[in-house]
JSON list of C-alpha atoms in Angstrom, two decimals:
[
{"chain": "A", "resi": 60, "resn": "MET", "atom": "CA", "xyz": [-64.44, -23.82, 50.25]},
{"chain": "A", "resi": 61, "resn": "SER", "atom": "CA", "xyz": [-67.21, -21.78, 48.20]},
{"chain": "A", "resi": 62, "resn": "ALA", "atom": "CA", "xyz": [-67.09, -18.99, 50.93]},
{"chain": "A", "resi": 63, "resn": "ARG", "atom": "CA", "xyz": [-63.11, -18.81, 50.46]},
{"chain": "A", "resi": 64, "resn": "LEU", "atom": "CA", "xyz": [-63.69, -18.91, 46.65]},
{"chain": "A", "resi": 65, "resn": "LEU", "atom": "CA", "xyz": [-65.83, -16.17, 47.26]},
{"chain": "A", "resi": 66, "resn": "ARG", "atom": "CA", "xyz": [-63.69, -13.94, 49.15]},
{"chain": "A", "resi": 67, "resn": "LEU", "atom": "CA", "xyz": [-60.76, -14.39, 46.84]},
{"chain": "A", "resi": 68, "resn": "ALA", "atom": "CA", "xyz": [-63.41, -13.52, 43.76]},
{"chain": "A", "resi": 69, "resn": "ILE", "atom": "CA", "xyz": [-64.08, -10.24, 45.94]},
{"chain": "A", "resi": 70, "resn": "VAL", "atom": "CA", "xyz": [-60.65, -9.49, 46.61]},
{"chain": "A", "resi": 71, "resn": "ALA", "atom": "CA", "xyz": [-59.93, -10.01, 42.87]},
{"chain": "A", "resi": 72, "resn": "LEU", "atom": "CA", "xyz": [-62.51, -7.67, 42.07]},
{"chain": "A", "resi": 73, "resn": "LEU", "atom": "CA", "xyz": [-61.34, -4.90, 44.39]},
{"chain": "A", "resi": 74, "resn": "VAL", "atom": "CA", "xyz": [-57.97, -5.43, 43.35]},
{"chain": "A", "resi": 75, "resn": "ALA", "atom": "CA", "xyz": [-58.07, -5.56, 39.60]},
{"chain": "A", "resi": 76, "resn": "PRO", "atom": "CA", "xyz": [-59.19, -2.07, 39.01]},
{"chain": "A", "resi": 77, "resn": "GLY", "atom": "CA", "xyz": [-55.85, -0.83, 40.83]},
{"chain": "A", "resi": 78, "resn": "ALA", "atom": "CA", "xyz": [-53.66, -3.16, 39.22]},
{"chain": "A", "resi": 79, "resn": "ALA", "atom": "CA", "xyz": [-55.35, -2.26, 35.83]},
{"chain": "A", "resi": 80, "resn": "ALA", "atom": "CA", "xyz": [-54.49, 1.47, 36.88]},
{"chain": "A", "resi": 81, "resn": "ALA", "atom": "CA", "xyz": [-51.19, 0.69, 37.98]},
{"chain": "A", "resi": 82, "resn": "GLN", "atom": "CA", "xyz": [-50.46, -1.32, 34.72]},
{"chain": "A", "resi": 83, "resn": "SER", "atom": "CA", "xyz": [-51.74, 1.75, 32.81]},
{"chain": "A", "resi": 84, "resn": "GLY", "atom": "CA", "xyz": [-49.26, 3.94, 34.60]},
{"chain": "A", "resi": 85, "resn": "MET", "atom": "CA", "xyz": [-46.18, 1.79, 33.92]},
{"chain": "A", "resi": 86, "resn": "ASP", "atom": "CA", "xyz": [-47.68, 1.57, 30.43]},
{"chain": "A", "resi": 87, "resn": "GLY", "atom": "CA", "xyz": [-47.53, 5.62, 30.18]},
{"chain": "A", "resi": 88, "resn": "ARG", "atom": "CA", "xyz": [-44.18, 5.53, 31.85]},
{"chain": "A", "resi": 89, "resn": "LEU", "atom": "CA", "xyz": [-42.66, 3.03, 29.57]},
{"chain": "A", "resi": 90, "resn": "ASN", "atom": "CA", "xyz": [-44.11, 4.88, 26.28]},
{"chain": "A", "resi": 91, "resn": "ASP", "atom": "CA", "xyz": [-42.44, 8.00, 28.02]},
{"chain": "A", "resi": 92, "resn": "LEU", "atom": "CA", "xyz": [-39.23, 6.63, 28.75]},
{"chain": "A", "resi": 93, "resn": "GLN", "atom": "CA", "xyz": [-39.20, 4.76, 24.79]},
{"chain": "A", "resi": 94, "resn": "ARG", "atom": "CA", "xyz": [-39.71, 8.43, 23.21]},
{"chain": "A", "resi": 95, "resn": "SER", "atom": "CA", "xyz": [-36.97, 9.73, 25.60]},
{"chain": "A", "resi": 96, "resn": "ILE", "atom": "CA", "xyz": [-34.63, 6.96, 24.39]},
{"chain": "A", "resi": 97, "resn": "SER", "atom": "CA", "xyz": [-35.83, 7.70, 20.82]},
{"chain": "A", "resi": 98, "resn": "ALA", "atom": "CA", "xyz": [-35.02, 11.53, 21.35]},
{"chain": "A", "resi": 99, "resn": "ILE", "atom": "CA", "xyz": [-31.16, 10.82, 22.84]},
{"chain": "A", "resi": 100, "resn": "ALA", "atom": "CA", "xyz": [-30.55, 8.65, 19.86]},
{"chain": "A", "resi": 101, "resn": "SER", "atom": "CA", "xyz": [-31.61, 11.26, 17.23]},
{"chain": "A", "resi": 102, "resn": "GLN", "atom": "CA", "xyz": [-29.13, 13.82, 19.29]},
{"chain": "A", "resi": 103, "resn": "VAL", "atom": "CA", "xyz": [-26.51, 11.18, 19.30]},
{"chain": "A", "resi": 104, "resn": "GLU", "atom": "CA", "xyz": [-26.65, 10.70, 15.34]},
{"chain": "A", "resi": 105, "resn": "GLN", "atom": "CA", "xyz": [-26.80, 14.27, 14.98]},
{"chain": "A", "resi": 106, "resn": "LEU", "atom": "CA", "xyz": [-23.92, 14.95, 17.17]},
{"chain": "A", "resi": 107, "resn": "LYS", "atom": "CA", "xyz": [-22.25, 12.25, 15.49]},
{"chain": "A", "resi": 108, "resn": "ALA", "atom": "CA", "xyz": [-22.66, 14.06, 11.94]},
{"chain": "A", "resi": 109, "resn": "GLN", "atom": "CA", "xyz": [-21.35, 17.37, 13.67]},
{"chain": "A", "resi": 110, "resn": "ASP", "atom": "CA", "xyz": [-17.96, 15.75, 14.94]},
{"chain": "A", "resi": 111, "resn": "ARG", "atom": "CA", "xyz": [-17.69, 14.13, 11.41]},
{"chain": "A", "resi": 112, "resn": "GLN", "atom": "CA", "xyz": [-18.00, 17.42, 10.08]},
{"chain": "A", "resi": 113, "resn": "LEU", "atom": "CA", "xyz": [-15.47, 18.87, 12.40]},
{"chain": "A", "resi": 114, "resn": "GLU", "atom": "CA", "xyz": [-13.22, 16.55, 12.03]},
{"chain": "A", "resi": 115, "resn": "GLN", "atom": "CA", "xyz": [-13.39, 16.91, 8.19]},
{"chain": "A", "resi": 116, "resn": "GLN", "atom": "CA", "xyz": [-12.68, 20.72, 8.79]},
{"chain": "A", "resi": 117, "resn": "LEU", "atom": "CA", "xyz": [-9.76, 20.22, 10.90]},
{"chain": "A", "resi": 118, "resn": "THR", "atom": "CA", "xyz": [-8.27, 17.94, 8.51]},
{"chain": "A", "resi": 119, "resn": "LYS", "atom": "CA", "xyz": [-8.46, 20.41, 5.72]},
{"chain": "A", "resi": 120, "resn": "MET", "atom": "CA", "xyz": [-7.22, 23.30, 7.85]},
{"chain": "A", "resi": 121, "resn": "GLN", "atom": "CA", "xyz": [-4.21, 21.18, 8.91]},
{"chain": "A", "resi": 122, "resn": "THR", "atom": "CA", "xyz": [-3.47, 20.26, 5.26]},
{"chain": "A", "resi": 123, "resn": "SER", "atom": "CA", "xyz": [-3.43, 23.92, 4.18]},
{"chain": "A", "resi": 124, "resn": "PHE", "atom": "CA", "xyz": [-1.15, 24.65, 7.23]},
{"chain": "A", "resi": 125, "resn": "GLU", "atom": "CA", "xyz": [1.39, 22.15, 6.43]},
{"chain": "A", "resi": 126, "resn": "GLN", "atom": "CA", "xyz": [1.35, 23.02, 2.62]},
{"chain": "A", "resi": 127, "resn": "ARG", "atom": "CA", "xyz": [2.02, 26.68, 3.64]},
{"chain": "A", "resi": 128, "resn": "ILE", "atom": "CA", "xyz": [4.92, 25.99, 5.93]},
{"chain": "A", "resi": 129, "resn": "GLU", "atom": "CA", "xyz": [6.39, 23.81, 3.34]},
{"chain": "A", "resi": 130, "resn": "ARG", "atom": "CA", "xyz": [6.13, 26.26, 1.02]},
{"chain": "A", "resi": 131, "resn": "LEU", "atom": "CA", "xyz": [7.58, 28.83, 3.16]},
{"chain": "A", "resi": 132, "resn": "GLU", "atom": "CA", "xyz": [10.76, 26.92, 4.19]},
{"chain": "A", "resi": 133, "resn": "LYS", "atom": "CA", "xyz": [11.29, 26.19, 0.33]},
{"chain": "A", "resi": 134, "resn": "THR", "atom": "CA", "xyz": [11.33, 29.76, -0.54]},
{"chain": "A", "resi": 135, "resn": "PRO", "atom": "CA", "xyz": [14.86, 31.07, 0.39]},
{"chain": "A", "resi": 136, "resn": "ALA", "atom": "CA", "xyz": [15.23, 33.59, 2.81]},
{"chain": "A", "resi": 137, "resn": "ALA", "atom": "CA", "xyz": [15.05, 37.32, 1.10]},
{"chain": "A", "resi": 138, "resn": "LYS", "atom": "CA", "xyz": [18.31, 38.64, 1.06]},
{"chain": "A", "resi": 139, "resn": "PRO", "atom": "CA", "xyz": [18.53, 42.49, 2.91]},
{"chain": "A", "resi": 140, "resn": "THR", "atom": "CA", "xyz": [18.45, 45.64, 0.83]},
{"chain": "A", "resi": 141, "resn": "PRO", "atom": "CA", "xyz": [21.49, 47.46, 0.84]},
{"chain": "A", "resi": 142, "resn": "ARG", "atom": "CA", "xyz": [20.84, 50.74, 2.36]},
{"chain": "A", "resi": 143, "resn": "THR", "atom": "CA", "xyz": [21.41, 53.73, 0.02]},
{"chain": "A", "resi": 144, "resn": "GLY", "atom": "CA", "xyz": [22.92, 57.24, 1.12]},
{"chain": "A", "resi": 145, "resn": "ARG", "atom": "CA", "xyz": [25.34, 57.95, 3.52]},
{"chain": "A", "resi": 146, "resn": "SER", "atom": "CA", "xyz": [25.68, 56.58, 6.96]},
{"chain": "A", "resi": 147, "resn": "ARG", "atom": "CA", "xyz": [25.24, 58.92, 10.00]},
{"chain": "A", "resi": 148, "resn": "HIS", "atom": "CA", "xyz": [28.40, 58.84, 12.38]}
]
């Protein structure tokens, strides 16, 4: 039984550095993914702010256009000015 335990200990010692390296690689990859997620979340927030700003500009433009159209519709049409002088026939 002790020979079996000795073999397991040797295998564990041989595998442990590889497992530690794999764990280190996974930790590094996880850190990279967390940084990427953070950067994407920041970009999303910037785009949301830009979207709100564009919506505000669009609302202002629509209001301005509506006001201009109302003014034009309320203004009576200009009467054509009579022509002076003789007509050519």
